[in-house]
mmCIF file of C-alpha atoms in Angstrom:
data_model
loop_
_atom_site.group_PDB
_atom_site.id
_atom_site.type_symbol
_atom_site.label_atom_id
_atom_site.label_comp_id
_atom_site.label_asym_id
_atom_site.label_seq_id
_atom_site.Cartn_x
_atom_site.Cartn_y
_atom_site.Cartn_z
ATOM 1 C CA UNK A 203 55.505 17.866 39.017
ATOM 2 C CA UNK A 204 55.245 21.608 39.655
ATOM 3 C CA UNK A 205 52.592 23.235 41.829
ATOM 4 C CA UNK A 206 51.088 24.813 38.703
ATOM 5 C CA UNK A 207 50.992 21.561 36.717
ATOM 6 C CA UNK A 208 47.649 20.207 35.605
ATOM 7 C CA UNK A 209 46.913 16.506 35.605
ATOM 8 C CA UNK A 210 44.851 15.149 32.755
ATOM 9 C CA UNK A 211 43.401 11.726 33.595
ATOM 10 C CA UNK A 212 42.365 9.841 30.462
ATOM 11 C CA UNK A 213 40.821 6.434 29.954
ATOM 12 C CA UNK A 214 37.881 5.324 32.059
ATOM 13 C CA UNK A 215 36.966 7.432 35.073
ATOM 14 C CA UNK A 216 34.837 5.278 37.406
ATOM 15 C CA UNK A 217 32.781 7.996 39.078
ATOM 16 C CA UNK A 218 30.423 5.256 40.281
ATOM 17 C CA UNK A 219 29.853 1.584 39.545
ATOM 18 C CA UNK A 220 27.770 2.513 36.493
ATOM 19 C CA UNK A 221 28.878 6.106 35.868
ATOM 20 C CA UNK A 222 31.946 6.249 33.652
ATOM 21 C CA UNK A 223 33.578 9.301 32.087
ATOM 22 C CA UNK A 224 36.410 9.539 29.585
ATOM 23 C CA UNK A 225 38.565 12.133 31.300
ATOM 24 C CA UNK A 226 39.009 14.490 34.206
ATOM 25 C CA UNK A 227 41.384 17.295 35.062
ATOM 26 C CA UNK A 228 43.169 18.049 38.297
ATOM 27 C CA UNK A 229 43.649 21.768 38.821
ATOM 28 C CA UNK A 230 44.955 23.201 42.086
ATOM 29 C CA UNK A 231 44.627 19.785 43.714
ATOM 30 C CA UNK A 232 40.928 19.456 42.870
ATOM 31 C CA UNK A 233 38.866 17.572 40.343
ATOM 32 C CA UNK A 234 37.328 19.292 37.328
ATOM 33 C CA UNK A 235 35.474 17.825 34.391
ATOM 34 C CA UNK A 236 36.052 20.994 32.354
ATOM 35 C CA UNK A 237 39.270 21.467 30.455
ATOM 36 C CA UNK A 238 41.148 24.353 32.106
ATOM 37 C CA UNK A 239 41.717 27.341 29.842
ATOM 38 C CA UNK A 240 45.300 28.211 29.062
ATOM 39 C CA UNK A 241 46.890 25.263 30.853
ATOM 40 C CA UNK A 242 50.507 24.907 29.705
ATOM 41 C CA UNK A 243 52.135 22.450 32.078
ATOM 42 C CA UNK A 244 49.907 19.389 31.552
ATOM 43 C CA UNK A 245 50.765 15.854 32.574
ATOM 44 C CA UNK A 246 48.595 13.097 31.123
ATOM 45 C CA UNK A 247 47.963 9.804 32.930
ATOM 46 C CA UNK A 248 46.085 6.976 31.235
ATOM 47 C CA UNK A 249 44.182 4.149 32.884
ATOM 48 C CA UNK A 250 41.166 3.112 34.911
ATOM 49 C CA UNK A 251 40.566 5.646 37.663
ATOM 50 C CA UNK A 252 38.891 4.946 41.031
ATOM 51 C CA UNK A 253 38.441 7.214 44.037
ATOM 52 C CA UNK A 254 41.059 6.415 46.657
ATOM 53 C CA UNK A 255 40.323 3.153 48.440
ATOM 54 C CA UNK A 256 38.823 3.188 51.927
ATOM 55 C CA UNK A 257 39.996 1.136 54.895
ATOM 56 C CA UNK A 258 37.139 1.662 57.332
ATOM 57 C CA UNK A 259 38.784 -0.216 60.196
ATOM 58 C CA UNK A 260 42.470 0.284 60.849
ATOM 59 C CA UNK A 261 44.683 1.667 63.597
ATOM 60 C CA UNK A 262 47.337 4.225 62.707
ATOM 61 C CA UNK A 263 49.715 4.818 65.601
ATOM 62 C CA UNK A 264 49.167 1.406 67.189
ATOM 63 C CA UNK A 265 50.953 -1.942 67.210
ATOM 64 C CA UNK A 266 50.544 -5.105 69.261
ATOM 65 C CA UNK A 267 52.031 -3.395 72.338
ATOM 66 C CA UNK A 268 50.164 -0.073 72.220
ATOM 67 C CA UNK A 269 51.032 3.413 70.998
ATOM 68 C CA UNK A 270 53.965 3.778 68.580
ATOM 69 C CA UNK A 271 56.329 6.686 67.814
ATOM 70 C CA UNK A 272 55.424 9.132 65.056
ATOM 71 C CA UNK A 273 57.940 7.693 62.603
ATOM 72 C CA UNK A 274 56.288 4.264 62.882
ATOM 73 C CA UNK A 275 52.822 5.774 62.467
ATOM 74 C CA UNK A 276 54.104 7.607 59.396
ATOM 75 C CA UNK A 277 55.300 4.331 57.856
ATOM 76 C CA UNK A 278 51.904 2.778 58.548
ATOM 77 C CA UNK A 279 50.115 5.631 56.804
ATOM 78 C CA UNK A 280 52.540 5.551 53.865
ATOM 79 C CA UNK A 281 52.003 1.815 53.447
ATOM 80 C CA UNK A 282 48.259 2.359 53.178
ATOM 81 C CA UNK A 283 48.765 5.269 50.792
ATOM 82 C CA UNK A 284 51.043 3.366 48.449
ATOM 83 C CA UNK A 285 48.491 0.532 48.340
ATOM 84 C CA UNK A 286 45.844 3.027 47.228
ATOM 85 C CA UNK A 287 43.996 3.470 50.549
ATOM 86 C CA UNK A 288 43.604 7.238 50.817
ATOM 87 C CA UNK A 289 40.756 7.423 53.342
ATOM 88 C CA UNK A 290 41.109 5.603 56.664
ATOM 89 C CA UNK A 291 38.690 5.255 59.537
ATOM 90 C CA UNK A 292 40.912 4.802 62.567
ATOM 91 C CA UNK A 293 38.809 2.528 64.760
ATOM 92 C CA UNK A 294 40.619 3.269 67.998
ATOM 93 C CA UNK A 295 44.157 4.351 68.841
ATOM 94 C CA UNK A 296 45.934 5.601 71.972
ATOM 95 C CA UNK A 297 48.185 7.781 69.796
ATOM 96 C CA UNK A 298 47.494 11.380 68.924
ATOM 97 C CA UNK A 299 47.786 11.365 65.125
ATOM 98 C CA UNK A 300 46.403 14.838 64.459
ATOM 99 C CA UNK A 301 49.763 15.830 63.018
ATOM 100 C CA UNK A 302 48.913 13.669 59.988
ATOM 101 C CA UNK A 303 46.187 16.168 59.072
ATOM 102 C CA UNK A 304 48.914 18.696 58.307
ATOM 103 C CA UNK A 305 50.607 16.376 55.801
ATOM 104 C CA UNK A 306 49.186 16.534 52.292
ATOM 105 C CA UNK A 307 51.174 13.422 51.338
ATOM 106 C CA UNK A 308 49.438 11.148 53.879
ATOM 107 C CA UNK A 309 45.947 9.611 53.772
ATOM 108 C CA UNK A 310 42.994 11.383 55.307
ATOM 109 C CA UNK A 311 41.882 9.884 58.626
ATOM 110 C CA UNK A 312 38.465 9.742 60.276
ATOM 111 C CA UNK A 313 39.185 9.019 63.949
ATOM 112 C CA UNK A 314 37.120 7.230 66.567
ATOM 113 C CA UNK A 315 39.277 8.383 69.472
ATOM 114 C CA UNK A 316 40.644 5.742 71.817
ATOM 115 C CA UNK A 317 38.907 2.408 72.424
ATOM 116 C CA UNK A 318 36.690 2.267 75.515
ATOM 117 C CA UNK A 319 36.737 -1.130 77.215
ATOM 118 C CA UNK A 320 35.642 -2.762 80.422
ATOM 119 C CA UNK A 321 38.348 -3.027 83.084
ATOM 120 C CA UNK A 322 40.795 -5.863 82.269
ATOM 121 C CA UNK A 323 38.645 -6.931 79.329
ATOM 122 C CA UNK A 324 40.775 -5.932 76.376
ATOM 123 C CA UNK A 325 44.331 -5.804 75.025
ATOM 124 C CA UNK A 326 46.721 -4.101 77.429
ATOM 125 C CA UNK A 327 47.724 -0.491 76.603
ATOM 126 C CA UNK A 328 45.035 -0.075 73.942
ATOM 127 C CA UNK A 329 41.915 1.283 75.612
ATOM 128 C CA UNK A 330 40.494 3.421 78.364
ATOM 129 C CA UNK A 331 39.419 0.705 80.797
ATOM 130 C CA UNK A 332 36.367 1.762 82.786
ATOM 131 C CA UNK A 333 33.357 0.415 84.627
ATOM 132 C CA UNK A 334 29.736 0.855 83.439
ATOM 133 C CA UNK A 335 29.035 3.859 85.645
ATOM 134 C CA UNK A 336 31.815 5.783 83.857
ATOM 135 C CA UNK A 337 31.007 4.676 80.310
ATOM 136 C CA UNK A 338 28.905 7.692 79.325
ATOM 137 C CA UNK A 339 31.531 10.176 80.510
ATOM 138 C CA UNK A 340 34.276 8.461 78.526
ATOM 139 C CA UNK A 341 32.083 8.215 75.448
ATOM 140 C CA UNK A 342 31.444 11.964 75.686
ATOM 141 C CA UNK A 343 35.187 12.588 76.022
ATOM 142 C CA UNK A 344 36.062 10.520 72.944
ATOM 143 C CA UNK A 345 33.145 11.945 70.951
ATOM 144 C CA UNK A 346 34.709 15.367 71.423
ATOM 145 C CA UNK A 347 38.188 14.110 70.501
ATOM 146 C CA UNK A 348 37.233 12.027 67.485
ATOM 147 C CA UNK A 349 36.007 12.856 64.007
ATOM 148 C CA UNK A 350 32.397 11.872 64.451
ATOM 149 C CA UNK A 351 32.927 8.331 65.778
ATOM 150 C CA UNK A 352 33.375 6.557 69.122
ATOM 151 C CA UNK A 353 34.632 2.971 69.522
ATOM 152 C CA UNK A 354 33.450 0.595 72.271
ATOM 153 C CA UNK A 355 34.703 -2.880 73.038
ATOM 154 C CA UNK A 356 31.403 -4.739 73.063
ATOM 155 C CA UNK A 357 32.659 -8.171 74.051
ATOM 156 C CA UNK A 358 35.879 -9.881 75.085
ATOM 157 C CA UNK A 359 36.980 -12.993 76.882
ATOM 158 C CA UNK A 360 35.711 -13.283 80.457
ATOM 159 C CA UNK A 361 38.381 -15.258 82.252
ATOM 160 C CA UNK A 362 35.936 -16.547 84.863
ATOM 161 C CA UNK A 363 33.639 -17.931 82.158
ATOM 162 C CA UNK A 364 36.492 -19.009 79.938
ATOM 163 C CA UNK A 365 34.702 -17.594 76.874
ATOM 164 C CA UNK A 366 33.603 -14.423 75.112
ATOM 165 C CA UNK A 367 30.863 -12.451 76.824
ATOM 166 C CA UNK A 368 29.259 -9.003 76.631
ATOM 167 C CA UNK A 369 31.153 -6.232 78.414
ATOM 168 C CA UNK A 370 28.351 -3.790 79.228
ATOM 169 C CA UNK A 371 24.875 -3.925 80.769
ATOM 170 C CA UNK A 372 22.054 -2.741 78.525
ATOM 171 C CA UNK A 373 21.343 0.457 80.459
ATOM 172 C CA UNK A 374 24.953 1.597 80.299
ATOM 173 C CA UNK A 375 25.207 1.300 76.515
ATOM 174 C CA UNK A 376 21.821 2.948 76.002
ATOM 175 C CA UNK A 377 22.919 6.005 77.980
ATOM 176 C CA UNK A 378 26.358 6.112 76.365
ATOM 177 C CA UNK A 379 25.105 5.822 72.784
ATOM 178 C CA UNK A 380 22.445 8.452 73.421
ATOM 179 C CA UNK A 381 25.121 10.837 74.690
ATOM 180 C CA UNK A 382 27.342 10.202 71.663
ATOM 181 C CA UNK A 383 24.430 10.918 69.344
ATOM 182 C CA UNK A 384 23.624 14.087 71.269
ATOM 183 C CA UNK A 385 27.176 15.224 70.614
ATOM 184 C CA UNK A 386 26.910 14.394 66.905
ATOM 185 C CA UNK A 387 29.038 11.234 66.942
ATOM 186 C CA UNK A 388 28.264 7.768 65.661
ATOM 187 C CA UNK A 389 29.160 4.706 67.727
ATOM 188 C CA UNK A 390 30.735 1.440 66.683
ATOM 189 C CA UNK A 391 31.778 -1.588 68.718
ATOM 190 C CA UNK A 392 34.193 -4.471 68.535
ATOM 191 C CA UNK A 393 32.066 -7.634 68.700
ATOM 192 C CA UNK A 394 33.171 -11.194 67.982
ATOM 193 C CA UNK A 395 30.430 -13.164 69.743
ATOM 194 C CA UNK A 396 26.655 -13.383 69.657
ATOM 195 C CA UNK A 397 25.381 -12.225 73.021
ATOM 196 C CA UNK A 398 26.194 -8.494 72.936
ATOM 197 C CA UNK A 399 24.626 -7.751 69.554
ATOM 198 C CA UNK A 400 20.930 -7.398 70.335
ATOM 199 C CA UNK A 401 21.493 -5.005 73.242
ATOM 200 C CA UNK A 402 23.863 -2.834 71.214
ATOM 201 C CA UNK A 403 21.577 -2.607 68.201
ATOM 202 C CA UNK A 404 18.452 -1.934 70.241
ATOM 203 C CA UNK A 405 20.438 0.707 72.144
ATOM 204 C CA UNK A 406 20.984 2.534 68.845
ATOM 205 C CA UNK A 407 24.508 1.614 67.777
ATOM 206 C CA UNK A 408 25.480 2.666 64.261
ATOM 207 C CA UNK A 409 28.019 0.017 63.276
ATOM 208 C CA UNK A 410 29.569 -3.224 64.511
ATOM 209 C CA UNK A 411 33.137 -4.272 63.777
ATOM 210 C CA UNK A 412 33.874 -7.929 62.888
ATOM 211 C CA UNK A 413 30.269 -9.056 63.574
ATOM 212 C CA UNK A 414 31.220 -12.736 63.407
ATOM 213 C CA UNK A 415 28.474 -13.480 65.935
ATOM 214 C CA UNK A 416 25.587 -12.507 63.646
ATOM 215 C CA UNK A 417 22.839 -15.147 63.570
ATOM 216 C CA UNK A 418 19.491 -15.721 61.877
ATOM 217 C CA UNK A 419 17.924 -13.948 64.877
ATOM 218 C CA UNK A 420 20.066 -10.799 64.825
ATOM 219 C CA UNK A 421 20.609 -10.320 61.081
ATOM 220 C CA UNK A 422 17.009 -9.079 60.527
ATOM 221 C CA UNK A 423 17.418 -6.674 63.461
ATOM 222 C CA UNK A 424 20.582 -5.175 61.938
ATOM 223 C CA UNK A 425 18.855 -4.855 58.574
ATOM 224 C CA UNK A 426 15.771 -3.224 60.065
ATOM 225 C CA UNK A 427 17.824 -0.650 62.006
ATOM 226 C CA UNK A 428 20.313 -0.024 59.183
ATOM 227 C CA UNK A 429 23.301 -0.976 61.337
ATOM 228 C CA UNK A 430 26.436 -1.388 59.220
ATOM 229 C CA UNK A 431 29.111 -4.030 59.652
ATOM 230 C CA UNK A 432 32.832 -3.999 58.864
ATOM 231 C CA UNK A 433 33.725 -7.710 58.813
ATOM 232 C CA UNK A 434 37.560 -7.428 58.715
ATOM 233 C CA UNK A 435 37.812 -10.877 57.136
ATOM 234 C CA UNK A 436 41.582 -10.598 56.738
ATOM 235 C CA UNK A 437 41.706 -10.388 60.527
ATOM 236 C CA UNK A 438 39.151 -13.150 61.123
ATOM 237 C CA UNK A 439 41.544 -15.398 59.184
ATOM 238 C CA UNK A 440 43.791 -15.307 62.276
ATOM 239 C CA UNK A 441 41.167 -16.934 64.543
ATOM 240 C CA UNK A 442 42.453 -20.530 64.181
ATOM 241 C CA UNK A 443 45.952 -19.500 65.258
ATOM 242 C CA UNK A 444 44.531 -17.530 68.180
ATOM 243 C CA UNK A 445 42.420 -20.531 69.174
ATOM 244 C CA UNK A 446 45.445 -22.822 69.064
ATOM 245 C CA UNK A 447 47.364 -20.445 71.311
ATOM 246 C CA UNK A 448 44.596 -20.313 73.938
ATOM 247 C CA UNK A 449 43.545 -23.946 73.849
ATOM 248 C CA UNK A 450 45.205 -25.047 77.066
ATOM 249 C CA UNK A 451 43.851 -22.210 79.244
ATOM 250 C CA UNK A 452 40.513 -21.484 77.597
ATOM 251 C CA UNK A 453 39.277 -24.493 75.621
ATOM 252 C CA UNK A 454 35.694 -23.190 75.522
ATOM 253 C CA UNK A 455 36.845 -19.870 74.061
ATOM 254 C CA UNK A 456 39.081 -21.651 71.545
ATOM 255 C CA UNK A 457 36.224 -23.823 70.292
ATOM 256 C CA UNK A 458 34.001 -20.750 70.011
ATOM 257 C CA UNK A 459 36.608 -18.850 67.963
ATOM 258 C CA UNK A 460 36.950 -21.780 65.576
ATOM 259 C CA UNK A 461 33.188 -21.936 65.034
ATOM 260 C CA UNK A 462 33.045 -18.209 64.328
ATOM 261 C CA UNK A 463 35.865 -18.602 61.820
ATOM 262 C CA UNK A 464 34.325 -21.605 60.080
ATOM 263 C CA UNK A 465 31.087 -19.803 59.338
ATOM 264 C CA UNK A 466 32.614 -16.377 58.561
ATOM 265 C CA UNK A 467 31.820 -16.351 54.842
ATOM 266 C CA UNK A 468 28.264 -17.571 55.371
ATOM 267 C CA UNK A 469 27.781 -14.862 58.010
ATOM 268 C CA UNK A 470 28.926 -12.061 55.716
ATOM 269 C CA UNK A 471 26.935 -13.320 52.740
ATOM 270 C CA UNK A 472 23.790 -13.659 54.854
ATOM 271 C CA UNK A 473 24.261 -10.121 56.145
ATOM 272 C CA UNK A 474 24.692 -8.769 52.621
ATOM 273 C CA UNK A 475 21.694 -10.713 51.321
ATOM 274 C CA UNK A 476 19.567 -9.235 54.129
ATOM 275 C CA UNK A 477 20.477 -5.701 53.090
ATOM 276 C CA UNK A 478 22.935 -4.896 55.883
ATOM 277 C CA UNK A 479 25.510 -2.286 54.724
ATOM 278 C CA UNK A 480 28.938 -3.965 54.524
ATOM 279 C CA UNK A 481 32.195 -2.013 54.276
ATOM 280 C CA UNK A 482 35.886 -2.781 53.808
ATOM 281 C CA UNK A 483 38.136 -2.763 56.868
ATOM 282 C CA UNK A 484 41.329 -4.668 57.651
ATOM 283 C CA UNK A 485 42.051 -4.148 61.372
ATOM 284 C CA UNK A 486 45.606 -3.237 60.377
ATOM 285 C CA UNK A 487 47.867 -1.784 63.032
ATOM 286 C CA UNK A 488 47.372 -4.234 65.870
ATOM 287 C CA UNK A 489 48.983 -7.444 64.711
ATOM 288 C CA UNK A 490 48.257 -7.104 60.995
ATOM 289 C CA UNK A 491 50.305 -4.972 58.589
ATOM 290 C CA UNK A 492 48.836 -1.986 56.799
ATOM 291 C CA UNK A 493 48.143 -1.919 53.082
ATOM 292 C CA UNK A 494 45.581 -4.760 52.976
ATOM 293 C CA UNK A 495 42.485 -2.991 51.641
ATOM 294 C CA UNK A 496 42.650 -4.804 48.291
ATOM 295 C CA UNK A 497 42.919 -8.134 50.127
ATOM 296 C CA UNK A 498 39.784 -7.340 52.107
ATOM 297 C CA UNK A 499 37.824 -6.473 48.954
ATOM 298 C CA UNK A 500 38.846 -9.875 47.592
ATOM 299 C CA UNK A 501 37.721 -11.542 50.826
ATOM 300 C CA UNK A 502 34.276 -9.943 50.593
ATOM 301 C CA UNK A 503 33.967 -11.315 47.067
ATOM 302 C CA UNK A 504 35.112 -14.728 48.280
ATOM 303 C CA UNK A 505 32.303 -14.599 50.820
ATOM 304 C CA UNK A 506 29.823 -14.282 47.967
ATOM 305 C CA UNK A 507 29.309 -10.530 47.640
ATOM 306 C CA UNK A 508 29.203 -9.624 43.916
ATOM 307 C CA UNK A 509 32.498 -8.173 42.729
ATOM 308 C CA UNK A 510 31.200 -4.684 41.938
ATOM 309 C CA UNK A 511 29.455 -4.493 45.328
ATOM 310 C CA UNK A 512 32.638 -5.639 47.087
ATOM 311 C CA UNK A 513 34.506 -2.915 45.203
ATOM 312 C CA UNK A 514 31.890 -0.331 46.203
ATOM 313 C CA UNK A 515 32.305 -1.383 49.853
ATOM 314 C CA UNK A 516 35.862 -0.071 49.666
ATOM 315 C CA UNK A 517 35.300 2.924 47.377
ATOM 316 C CA UNK A 518 32.095 4.738 46.379
ATOM 317 C CA UNK A 519 29.729 3.405 49.028
ATOM 318 C CA UNK A 520 32.300 3.616 51.832
ATOM 319 C CA UNK A 521 33.101 7.248 51.055
ATOM 320 C CA UNK A 522 29.424 8.144 51.060
ATOM 321 C CA UNK A 523 28.936 6.352 54.388
ATOM 322 C CA UNK A 524 31.826 8.271 55.940
ATOM 323 C CA UNK A 525 30.635 11.556 54.466
ATOM 324 C CA UNK A 526 33.661 12.062 52.246
ATOM 325 C CA UNK A 527 33.633 12.847 48.505
ATOM 326 C CA UNK A 528 34.687 10.619 45.656
ATOM 327 C CA UNK A 529 35.375 11.716 42.071
ATOM 328 C CA UNK A 530 33.037 14.689 42.214
ATOM 329 C CA UNK A 531 33.463 18.107 40.675
ATOM 330 C CA UNK A 532 35.531 20.236 43.022
ATOM 331 C CA UNK A 533 36.488 17.379 45.348
ATOM 332 C CA UNK A 534 40.094 16.866 46.452
ATOM 333 C CA UNK A 535 41.838 14.773 43.819
ATOM 334 C CA UNK A 536 42.387 11.591 45.822
ATOM 335 C CA UNK A 537 42.378 8.808 43.272
ATOM 336 C CA UNK A 538 44.079 5.645 42.113
ATOM 337 C CA UNK A 539 44.885 4.613 38.546
ATOM 338 C CA UNK A 540 44.918 0.979 37.415
ATOM 339 C CA UNK A 541 45.981 -0.746 34.231
ATOM 340 C CA UNK A 542 42.646 -2.470 33.627
ATOM 341 C CA UNK A 543 39.063 -2.507 34.873
ATOM 342 C CA UNK A 544 38.919 -3.470 38.586
ATOM 343 C CA UNK A 545 35.200 -4.194 38.232
ATOM 344 C CA UNK A 546 36.070 -7.069 35.899
ATOM 345 C CA UNK A 547 38.977 -8.397 37.958
ATOM 346 C CA UNK A 548 39.399 -7.393 41.602
ATOM 347 C CA UNK A 549 43.000 -8.614 41.578
ATOM 348 C CA UNK A 550 43.845 -5.384 39.725
ATOM 349 C CA UNK A 551 43.411 -3.487 43.022
ATOM 350 C CA UNK A 552 46.632 -4.978 44.366
ATOM 351 C CA UNK A 553 48.691 -3.333 41.624
ATOM 352 C CA UNK A 554 47.974 0.409 41.338
ATOM 353 C CA UNK A 555 49.691 2.148 38.440
ATOM 354 C CA UNK A 556 49.538 5.615 40.014
ATOM 355 C CA UNK A 557 48.340 7.034 43.333
ATOM 356 C CA UNK A 558 47.236 10.678 43.376
ATOM 357 C CA UNK A 559 46.638 12.422 46.697
ATOM 358 C CA UNK A 560 45.519 16.048 46.958
ATOM 359 C CA UNK A 561 46.232 16.365 43.252
ATOM 360 C CA UNK A 562 49.852 15.146 43.394
ATOM 361 C CA UNK A 563 51.208 11.872 42.092
ATOM 362 C CA UNK A 564 52.680 10.344 45.255
ATOM 363 C CA UNK A 565 53.204 6.729 44.208
#
């Protein structure tokens, strides 16, 4: 396809869950709903068109051991792209992936900088490991390095307790979140368990990752404050195996992880029913492979979220939440074409017919 070629998308253009158009044009890499005058080199693509999928929790440039070389990070990004995920929120990485911004064939990334964890309370080689008195300074540092987000590790296993516990005292997170907000960044936190959630929400946090520890006491608080969750259910599916592996050393932790796993669908459905914003994220890049956004949409539906709302959590609503455009006039043409209506059958998301990024058919 030449640089001057015009794409003509025909079929059903899903601008929103209830807003459907019959066609759009891609001119100079951007979306137009007006037929371009004098276009000669026109390529027509038929199908059901969605804005590029969103994976709002992944880790480009990271594997189970820490930072990876650029060629590995490139493969991770390409895997997401070819699966239709064209907007990624990188929820913590020790790698500098700014070079991806110069590649118009790779997904767009919204970065949260590097994880910030309590000393010896997270996965080795992943995070800045600091004590509470240094938390605000590190949050300020990552707020300046990121793209409007900062990522805390809110809880992790305490080896002395033999179970999950909160990593930060209330005063430390209040000061750190206030500083992030002053610098124009939102804050999210990794949280599996129950006991860190109230302090984080009352301190002003914007989002919680995983959120398996939500209860009848904290769900109304999240809803009242408008705190979003990214459940990463495809990652929570690994909890039983993790529990089996830690059984001999940390039986209390293992039992806790199994309970969190057993109630995961009820937790997500209760959060959705309460009005908590829920978004698609996979946690790819640590131990999970990339390219799982469609699987996570299916998991949200399995938890009881209506299919169209689960789809929105990985498309229209997620893009709005991250401040990025969808299929709007003049927006970058980042879109995915399917053979049938994904609103009617979410399984369609796993089989994109065409992937268009910055106006070019890339897959």
